[in-house]
Short mmCIF file of N, CA and C and ligand atoms in Angstrom, two decimals:
data_model
loop_
_atom_site.label_atom_id
_atom_site.label_comp_id
_atom_site.label_asym_id
_atom_site.label_seq_id
_atom_site.Cartn_x
_atom_site.Cartn_y
_atom_site.Cartn_z
N UNK A 28 -17.15 4.63 -10.14
CA UNK A 28 -16.45 4.41 -11.13
C UNK A 28 -14.88 3.97 -10.45
N UNK A 29 -14.61 2.99 -11.84
CA UNK A 29 -13.65 2.36 -11.85
C UNK A 29 -12.50 3.16 -11.89
N UNK A 30 -11.14 2.48 -11.36
CA UNK A 30 -9.39 2.91 -11.27
C UNK A 30 -8.84 2.16 -12.59
N UNK A 31 -8.40 2.78 -12.59
CA UNK A 31 -7.00 2.24 -13.38
C UNK A 31 -6.59 0.86 -12.22
N UNK A 32 -6.03 0.09 -12.88
CA UNK A 32 -5.45 -1.25 -12.08
C UNK A 32 -4.00 -0.43 -11.62
N UNK A 33 -3.06 -0.11 -12.27
CA UNK A 33 -2.09 0.77 -12.77
C UNK A 33 -2.82 1.99 -10.94
N UNK A 34 -3.57 2.62 -11.38
CA UNK A 34 -3.49 3.54 -10.12
C UNK A 34 -3.53 3.16 -8.46
N UNK A 35 -4.72 2.17 -8.71
CA UNK A 35 -5.04 1.39 -7.58
C UNK A 35 -4.00 0.24 -6.87
N UNK A 36 -2.96 0.13 -7.60
CA UNK A 36 -1.89 -0.83 -6.81
C UNK A 36 -1.10 -0.33 -6.51
N UNK A 37 -1.13 1.31 -6.84
CA UNK A 37 -0.13 2.59 -6.58
C UNK A 37 -0.57 2.56 -5.32
N UNK A 38 -1.85 2.85 -4.92
CA UNK A 38 -2.65 3.37 -3.81
C UNK A 38 -2.94 2.46 -3.46
N UNK A 39 -2.48 0.49 -2.96
CA UNK A 39 -2.58 0.21 -1.63
C UNK A 39 -1.11 -0.07 -1.83
N UNK A 40 0.32 0.76 -2.73
CA UNK A 40 1.12 0.13 -2.01
C UNK A 40 1.38 1.74 -1.07
N UNK A 41 0.94 2.65 -1.19
CA UNK A 41 0.83 4.36 -0.17
C UNK A 41 0.02 3.76 0.51
N UNK A 42 -0.78 2.84 0.54
CA UNK A 42 -1.55 2.81 1.82
C UNK A 42 -0.75 2.04 2.87
N UNK A 43 0.00 0.70 2.59
CA UNK A 43 1.35 0.06 3.23
C UNK A 43 1.80 0.73 4.13
N UNK A 44 2.59 2.03 3.10
CA UNK A 44 3.55 2.86 3.36
C UNK A 44 3.09 3.66 4.84
N UNK A 45 1.53 4.00 4.68
CA UNK A 45 0.74 5.11 5.61
C UNK A 45 0.66 4.13 6.98
N UNK A 46 -0.12 2.82 6.64
CA UNK A 46 -0.33 1.89 7.85
C UNK A 46 1.66 1.88 9.35
N UNK A 47 1.82 1.59 7.95
CA UNK A 47 2.92 1.46 9.01
C UNK A 47 4.01 2.61 9.52
N UNK A 48 3.78 3.92 8.97
CA UNK A 48 4.60 5.73 9.20
C UNK A 48 3.80 5.62 10.56
N UNK A 49 1.92 4.67 10.84
CA UNK A 49 1.43 4.89 11.51
C UNK A 49 2.05 4.13 12.95
N UNK A 50 1.74 2.76 12.30
CA UNK A 50 2.18 2.59 13.44
C UNK A 50 3.72 2.21 14.40
N UNK A 51 4.26 2.51 12.63
CA UNK A 51 6.03 3.88 14.35
C UNK A 51 5.90 5.02 14.28
N UNK A 52 5.01 5.40 14.72
CA UNK A 52 5.04 6.53 15.21
C UNK A 52 3.89 6.18 16.84
N UNK A 53 3.04 5.33 16.81
CA UNK A 53 2.67 4.33 17.57
C UNK A 53 3.60 3.63 18.71
N UNK A 54 4.31 3.10 17.96
CA UNK A 54 5.36 2.63 19.70
C UNK A 54 5.50 3.19 20.24
N UNK A 55 7.00 4.30 19.12
CA UNK A 55 7.78 5.76 18.69
C UNK A 55 7.39 6.08 20.69
N UNK A 56 6.01 6.89 20.34
CA UNK A 56 5.05 7.72 21.11
C UNK A 56 4.75 7.03 22.64
N UNK A 57 4.90 5.46 22.80
CA UNK A 57 4.85 4.85 23.98
C UNK A 57 6.06 4.77 24.22
N UNK A 58 6.92 4.88 23.09
CA UNK A 58 8.04 4.26 24.52
C UNK A 58 8.83 6.35 25.18
N UNK A 59 8.49 7.04 24.18
CA UNK A 59 8.99 8.51 24.65
C UNK A 59 7.58 9.11 26.07
N UNK A 60 6.51 8.39 26.14
CA UNK A 60 5.51 8.27 27.49
C UNK A 60 5.89 7.54 28.58
N UNK A 61 6.72 6.31 27.67
CA UNK A 61 7.02 5.60 29.01
C UNK A 61 8.45 6.24 29.63
N UNK A 62 9.70 7.31 29.12
CA UNK A 62 10.71 7.44 29.54
C UNK A 62 10.23 8.32 29.87
N UNK A 63 9.52 9.45 29.73
CA UNK A 63 8.45 10.68 29.93
C UNK A 63 9.34 11.77 29.51
N UNK A 64 9.53 11.76 28.13
CA UNK A 64 9.66 13.11 27.42
C UNK A 64 8.41 13.80 27.14
N UNK A 65 7.54 13.64 27.71
CA UNK A 65 6.47 14.66 27.43
C UNK A 65 6.24 15.01 25.79
N UNK A 66 6.87 15.87 25.90
CA UNK A 66 6.82 16.68 25.21
C UNK A 66 6.59 15.44 22.73
N UNK A 67 7.87 14.88 23.10
CA UNK A 67 8.01 13.69 22.51
C UNK A 67 6.47 13.41 21.75
N UNK A 68 6.41 13.11 22.90
CA UNK A 68 5.00 11.75 23.22
C UNK A 68 3.63 12.48 23.18
N UNK A 69 3.56 14.18 23.47
CA UNK A 69 2.41 14.38 22.86
C UNK A 69 1.93 14.98 20.89
N UNK A 70 3.74 14.79 19.98
CA UNK A 70 3.99 15.24 19.08
C UNK A 70 4.12 14.61 18.07
N UNK A 71 4.24 13.23 18.92
CA UNK A 71 4.29 12.07 18.16
C UNK A 71 3.55 11.63 17.48
N UNK A 72 2.58 10.95 18.99
CA UNK A 72 1.48 10.92 19.20
C UNK A 72 -0.06 11.67 18.31
N UNK A 73 0.74 13.12 18.02
CA UNK A 73 -0.04 13.52 17.79
C UNK A 73 0.57 12.91 15.15
N UNK A 74 1.34 12.96 14.82
CA UNK A 74 2.06 12.53 14.03
C UNK A 74 0.98 11.00 13.29
N UNK A 75 0.64 9.84 14.24
CA UNK A 75 -0.07 8.79 14.57
C UNK A 75 -1.65 8.63 14.23
N UNK A 76 -1.85 10.10 13.99
CA UNK A 76 -3.29 10.44 13.16
C UNK A 76 -3.46 10.87 12.48
N UNK A 77 -2.10 12.27 12.14
CA UNK A 77 -2.07 11.91 11.21
C UNK A 77 -1.99 11.83 9.80
N UNK A 78 -0.77 10.49 10.64
CA UNK A 78 -1.00 8.90 9.47
C UNK A 78 -2.32 7.79 9.07
N UNK A 79 -2.31 8.13 10.38
CA UNK A 79 -4.70 7.25 9.75
C UNK A 79 -5.64 7.98 9.29
N UNK A 80 -4.90 9.42 9.19
CA UNK A 80 -6.24 9.96 8.59
C UNK A 80 -5.07 10.09 6.78
N UNK A 81 -4.33 9.62 6.66
CA UNK A 81 -3.97 9.69 5.21
C UNK A 81 -4.39 8.32 4.89
N UNK A 82 -4.15 6.68 5.50
CA UNK A 82 -4.54 6.55 5.77
C UNK A 82 -5.64 6.14 5.07
N UNK A 83 -7.22 6.55 6.24
CA UNK A 83 -8.38 6.99 5.84
C UNK A 83 -8.70 7.36 4.44
N UNK A 84 -8.06 8.30 3.50
CA UNK A 84 -8.25 8.85 2.67
C UNK A 84 -7.46 8.17 1.80
N UNK A 85 -6.88 7.51 1.61
CA UNK A 85 -6.01 5.88 1.35
C UNK A 85 -7.37 4.92 0.73
N UNK A 86 -8.21 4.86 1.94
CA UNK A 86 -9.11 3.55 1.93
C UNK A 86 -10.68 4.28 1.15
N UNK A 87 -10.75 5.70 0.99
CA UNK A 87 -11.89 5.75 1.18
C UNK A 87 -11.59 5.92 -0.85
N UNK A 88 -10.40 6.47 -1.43
CA UNK A 88 -9.94 7.17 -2.29
C UNK A 88 -10.02 5.21 -3.61
N UNK A 89 -9.28 3.88 -2.91
CA UNK A 89 -10.00 3.03 -3.20
C UNK A 89 -10.99 2.32 -3.32
N UNK A 90 -11.58 2.44 -2.52
CA UNK A 90 -13.13 1.36 -2.56
C UNK A 90 -14.25 2.31 -3.45
N UNK A 91 -13.66 4.02 -4.32
CA UNK A 91 -14.38 5.17 -4.27
C UNK A 91 -13.87 4.53 -6.10
N UNK A 92 -12.90 4.17 -6.47
CA UNK A 92 -12.40 3.57 -7.82
C UNK A 92 -13.11 2.15 -8.24
N UNK A 93 -13.22 1.18 -6.57
CA UNK A 93 -14.13 -0.21 -7.48
C UNK A 93 -12.87 -0.92 -6.59
N UNK A 94 -11.21 -0.61 -6.19
CA UNK A 94 -10.71 -1.54 -5.58
C UNK A 94 -11.00 -2.12 -3.84
N UNK A 95 -9.34 -2.98 -3.30
CA UNK A 95 -10.02 -3.76 -2.02
C UNK A 95 -8.47 -3.23 -1.77
N UNK A 96 -9.01 -2.40 -0.80
CA UNK A 96 -7.72 -2.18 0.63
C UNK A 96 -7.33 -3.02 1.13
N UNK A 97 -5.13 -2.36 1.20
CA UNK A 97 -4.98 -3.96 1.08
C UNK A 97 -4.20 -3.56 3.18
N UNK A 98 -4.76 -3.80 3.86
CA UNK A 98 -4.40 -3.35 5.19
C UNK A 98 -3.34 -3.96 6.11
N UNK A 99 -2.28 -3.54 4.99
CA UNK A 99 -1.75 -4.43 5.24
C UNK A 99 0.10 -3.84 5.28
N UNK A 100 0.91 -3.32 7.10
CA UNK A 100 0.96 -1.97 6.72
C UNK A 100 2.94 -3.03 5.52
N UNK A 101 3.84 -1.99 5.41
CA UNK A 101 4.50 -2.35 4.98
C UNK A 101 5.19 -2.06 6.04
N UNK A 102 7.21 -2.48 5.87
CA UNK A 102 7.83 -3.10 7.17
C UNK A 102 8.45 -1.42 8.52
N UNK A 103 8.33 -1.56 9.57
CA UNK A 103 8.68 -0.62 10.10
C UNK A 103 9.80 -0.81 11.06
N UNK A 104 10.13 0.18 11.38
CA UNK A 104 11.72 0.12 12.49
C UNK A 104 12.09 0.92 12.96
N UNK A 105 11.58 0.33 14.57
CA UNK A 105 11.60 0.97 15.75
C UNK A 105 13.10 0.88 16.19
N UNK A 106 13.56 2.86 16.78
CA UNK A 106 15.33 2.66 16.84
C UNK A 106 14.79 2.93 18.47
N UNK A 107 16.44 2.58 18.29
CA UNK A 107 16.74 2.32 19.77
C UNK A 107 16.83 2.72 20.99
N UNK A 108 17.13 4.49 20.55
CA UNK A 108 17.57 5.67 21.69
C UNK A 108 16.78 6.56 20.58
N UNK A 109 16.48 8.00 21.04
CA UNK A 109 16.13 9.63 20.70
C UNK A 109 16.27 9.53 19.09
N UNK A 110 17.66 9.47 19.65
CA UNK A 110 17.70 10.07 18.11
C UNK A 110 17.63 9.48 16.96
N UNK A 111 17.70 7.91 17.22
CA UNK A 111 17.37 6.96 16.67
C UNK A 111 16.18 7.19 15.81
N UNK A 112 15.58 7.39 16.54
CA UNK A 112 13.75 6.96 16.92
C UNK A 112 14.35 8.23 16.20
N UNK A 113 14.29 9.31 16.06
CA UNK A 113 14.03 10.40 14.97
C UNK A 113 14.60 9.97 13.64
N UNK A 114 15.93 9.96 13.78
CA UNK A 114 16.37 9.79 11.84
C UNK A 114 15.22 8.62 11.75
N UNK A 115 15.25 7.57 12.09
CA UNK A 115 14.29 6.31 11.60
C UNK A 115 13.08 6.67 11.12
N UNK A 116 12.26 8.07 11.88
CA UNK A 116 11.41 8.38 12.23
C UNK A 116 10.93 8.97 10.69
N UNK A 117 12.31 10.17 10.55
CA UNK A 117 12.80 10.92 9.37
C UNK A 117 13.09 10.12 7.81
N UNK A 118 13.76 8.73 7.89
CA UNK A 118 13.86 8.00 7.43
C UNK A 118 12.86 7.61 6.23
N UNK A 119 11.60 6.70 7.01
CA UNK A 119 9.85 6.52 6.81
C UNK A 119 9.36 7.72 5.78
N UNK A 120 9.15 8.92 6.82
CA UNK A 120 8.57 10.08 5.52
C UNK A 120 9.63 10.84 4.24
N UNK A 121 11.12 9.94 3.90
CA UNK A 121 11.13 10.83 2.63
C UNK A 121 11.00 9.36 2.51
N UNK A 122 10.90 8.16 2.65
CA UNK A 122 10.54 6.90 1.62
C UNK A 122 9.11 7.61 1.16
N UNK A 123 7.98 7.44 2.09
CA UNK A 123 6.86 7.47 1.80
C UNK A 123 6.77 9.46 0.70
N UNK A 124 7.81 10.14 0.93
CA UNK A 124 7.39 11.75 0.15
C UNK A 124 8.36 11.01 -1.50
N UNK A 125 9.43 9.57 -1.26
CA UNK A 125 9.59 9.95 -3.47
C UNK A 125 8.53 8.73 -4.14
N UNK A 126 8.13 8.08 -2.76
CA UNK A 126 6.93 7.18 -3.34
C UNK A 126 5.23 7.75 -3.67
N UNK A 127 5.38 9.48 -2.58
CA UNK A 127 4.06 10.13 -3.54
C UNK A 127 4.45 10.55 -4.41
N UNK A 128 5.26 10.52 -5.11
CA UNK A 128 6.58 11.85 -6.23
C UNK A 128 6.07 11.18 -7.71
N UNK A 129 6.33 9.92 -7.30
CA UNK A 129 6.64 8.63 -7.82
C UNK A 129 4.96 8.04 -8.22
N UNK A 130 3.87 8.41 -7.29
CA UNK A 130 1.82 7.93 -7.61
C UNK A 130 2.42 9.32 -8.73
N UNK A 131 2.70 10.92 -8.25
CA UNK A 131 1.69 12.10 -8.56
C UNK A 131 2.39 11.71 -10.21
N UNK A 132 3.39 11.19 -10.29
CA UNK A 132 3.77 11.09 -12.09
C UNK A 132 3.02 9.95 -12.57
N UNK A 133 2.30 9.00 -12.10
CA UNK A 133 1.30 8.13 -12.34
C UNK A 133 0.69 9.03 -13.05
N UNK A 134 -0.30 9.41 -12.10
CA UNK A 134 -1.44 9.70 -12.11
C UNK A 134 -1.44 10.54 -12.89
N UNK A 135 -0.56 11.10 -13.41
CA UNK A 135 -1.07 12.79 -14.73
C UNK A 135 -0.41 11.67 -16.18
N UNK A 136 0.23 10.27 -16.19
CA UNK A 136 -0.13 9.48 -16.97
C UNK A 136 -1.50 9.46 -17.36
N UNK A 137 -1.71 8.58 -16.31
CA UNK A 137 -3.37 8.33 -16.22
C UNK A 137 -4.61 8.59 -16.32
N UNK A 138 -3.91 10.22 -16.86
CA UNK A 138 -5.07 11.24 -16.82
C UNK A 138 -6.01 10.80 -15.41
N UNK A 139 -5.31 10.08 -14.35
CA UNK A 139 -6.53 10.62 -12.97
C UNK A 139 -5.75 11.35 -11.92
N UNK A 140 -6.64 12.76 -12.41
CA UNK A 140 -6.48 13.89 -11.64
C UNK A 140 -6.96 13.71 -9.66
N UNK A 141 -7.67 13.76 -10.13
CA UNK A 141 -8.67 13.95 -8.45
C UNK A 141 -7.95 12.58 -7.50
N UNK A 142 -7.19 11.75 -8.21
CA UNK A 142 -6.19 10.77 -7.26
C UNK A 142 -5.31 12.14 -7.31
N UNK A 143 -4.99 12.35 -8.38
CA UNK A 143 -3.69 13.48 -7.99
C UNK A 143 -3.71 14.30 -6.86
N UNK A 144 -4.24 14.66 -6.54
CA UNK A 144 -4.96 16.30 -5.61
C UNK A 144 -5.00 15.55 -4.70
N UNK A 145 -5.54 13.66 -4.26
CA UNK A 145 -5.13 13.74 -2.41
C UNK A 145 -3.29 13.13 -2.33
N UNK A 146 -2.75 13.39 -3.49
CA UNK A 146 -1.08 12.81 -2.94
C UNK A 146 -0.27 14.15 -3.05
N UNK A 147 -0.86 15.27 -3.57
CA UNK A 147 -0.42 17.26 -3.92
C UNK A 147 -0.63 17.20 -1.96
N UNK A 148 -1.39 16.91 -1.95
CA UNK A 148 -2.01 17.40 0.05
C UNK A 148 -1.10 16.47 0.79
N UNK A 149 -0.96 15.31 0.40
CA UNK A 149 -1.07 14.40 1.55
C UNK A 149 1.12 14.24 1.02
N UNK A 150 1.42 15.00 0.59
CA UNK A 150 2.74 14.83 0.01
C UNK A 150 3.37 16.45 0.57
N UNK A 151 2.29 17.55 1.07
CA UNK A 151 2.64 18.63 1.94
C UNK A 151 3.21 18.61 2.62
N UNK A 152 1.46 17.93 3.25
CA UNK A 152 1.14 17.18 4.58
C UNK A 152 3.33 16.97 5.40
N UNK A 153 4.27 15.85 4.23
CA UNK A 153 5.04 15.30 4.61
C UNK A 153 6.00 16.20 4.37
N UNK A 154 5.98 17.10 3.32
CA UNK A 154 7.65 17.59 3.05
C UNK A 154 7.66 19.23 4.10
N UNK A 155 6.43 19.41 4.48
CA UNK A 155 6.13 20.79 5.93
C UNK A 155 5.88 20.29 6.65
N UNK A 156 5.98 19.54 7.07
CA UNK A 156 5.71 19.66 9.08
C UNK A 156 5.47 18.08 9.25
N UNK A 157 5.36 16.81 8.35
CA UNK A 157 6.72 16.06 9.13
C UNK A 157 8.81 15.99 8.56
N UNK A 158 7.85 15.62 7.71
CA UNK A 158 9.72 15.76 7.28
C UNK A 158 10.46 16.54 8.19
N UNK A 159 9.85 17.65 7.82
CA UNK A 159 10.66 18.66 7.93
C UNK A 159 10.45 18.57 9.81
N UNK A 160 9.70 18.72 10.93
CA UNK A 160 9.92 18.67 11.61
C UNK A 160 10.81 17.97 12.62
N UNK A 161 10.61 16.69 12.26
CA UNK A 161 11.54 15.53 12.30
C UNK A 161 13.22 16.61 11.77
N UNK A 162 13.52 16.85 11.30
CA UNK A 162 15.36 17.60 10.76
C UNK A 162 15.79 18.36 11.43
N UNK A 163 14.00 19.32 12.36
CA UNK A 163 14.44 20.54 13.02
C UNK A 163 14.91 19.81 13.96
N UNK A 164 14.27 18.79 14.47
CA UNK A 164 14.84 18.47 15.34
C UNK A 164 16.24 17.74 15.55
N UNK A 165 16.13 16.88 14.69
CA UNK A 165 18.25 16.62 14.87
C UNK A 165 19.01 17.84 14.54
N UNK A 166 18.02 18.37 13.75
CA UNK A 166 19.28 19.94 14.09
C UNK A 166 19.41 20.46 15.22
N UNK A 167 18.65 20.28 16.08
CA UNK A 167 17.93 21.20 17.32
C UNK A 167 19.85 20.18 18.81
N UNK A 168 19.53 18.02 18.04
CA UNK A 168 19.88 17.92 18.88
C UNK A 168 21.68 17.98 18.34
N UNK A 169 22.13 18.61 17.24
CA UNK A 169 23.58 18.90 16.79
C UNK A 169 23.91 20.36 17.29
N UNK A 170 22.88 21.41 17.31
CA UNK A 170 22.92 23.21 17.66
C UNK A 170 23.14 22.56 19.44
N UNK A 171 22.36 21.93 20.46
CA UNK A 171 22.72 22.02 21.54
C UNK A 171 22.72 20.94 22.28
N UNK A 172 23.47 19.97 21.81
CA UNK A 172 23.52 18.48 21.97
C UNK A 172 22.74 18.36 22.72
N UNK A 173 22.56 16.38 22.72
CA UNK A 173 21.34 15.48 23.45
C UNK A 173 20.90 15.31 23.93
N UNK A 174 22.38 15.79 25.76
CA UNK A 174 21.82 16.48 27.20
C UNK A 174 20.45 17.12 27.14
N UNK A 175 20.94 18.46 26.35
CA UNK A 175 19.73 18.87 26.08
C UNK A 175 18.33 19.52 26.27
N UNK A 176 19.32 19.01 24.97
CA UNK A 176 17.64 18.57 23.52
C UNK A 176 16.31 17.46 24.79
N UNK A 177 16.99 16.73 24.71
CA UNK A 177 15.89 15.72 25.75
C UNK A 177 15.76 16.72 26.70
N UNK A 178 16.30 17.18 27.92
CA UNK A 178 15.89 18.17 29.04
C UNK A 178 14.68 18.92 28.60
N UNK A 179 14.52 19.76 27.31
CA UNK A 179 14.12 20.18 27.02
C UNK A 179 12.16 19.58 26.47
N UNK A 180 12.41 17.81 26.07
CA UNK A 180 11.40 17.41 25.73
C UNK A 180 10.99 17.39 27.06
N UNK A 181 11.52 16.73 28.43
CA UNK A 181 11.10 16.46 29.10
C UNK A 181 9.53 16.63 29.83
FE1 FE2 B 228 1.53 10.01 5.55
FE1 FE2 B 229 3.89 11.83 7.37
#
């Protein structure tokens, strides 16, 4: 089945975002491991796998619609310390959320309701899992202080 060009372009933009999120979690997970923050490493390595799954579903959908997946990640931003890394990851998730919402509106306009379903599932992961967890961590740092938070993650 041939998809609309507008939808395919949009899916490729979203794919670039998922590939970037994956790479940013990849480097952050390795930095946490190097610094001995085992709990942060485990959680962020798991997020990296989630983003790989998101990218995989976009690749499958683009191929199904007769398009060519562009395997070029968007720009990543590596944090310099734990709080900065959590904030930069949250920034990525919020940008992905905004792009997903715009894509859902486009799919409705183009009446591509199956692609829309893919997007809603990813929006739910983004809002209720990834972004929510990162917001919780930043709130914990505020509430208990950075040193106590870091101790809890070693
Ligand atoms: Fe994602
Ligand atoms: Fe995410």
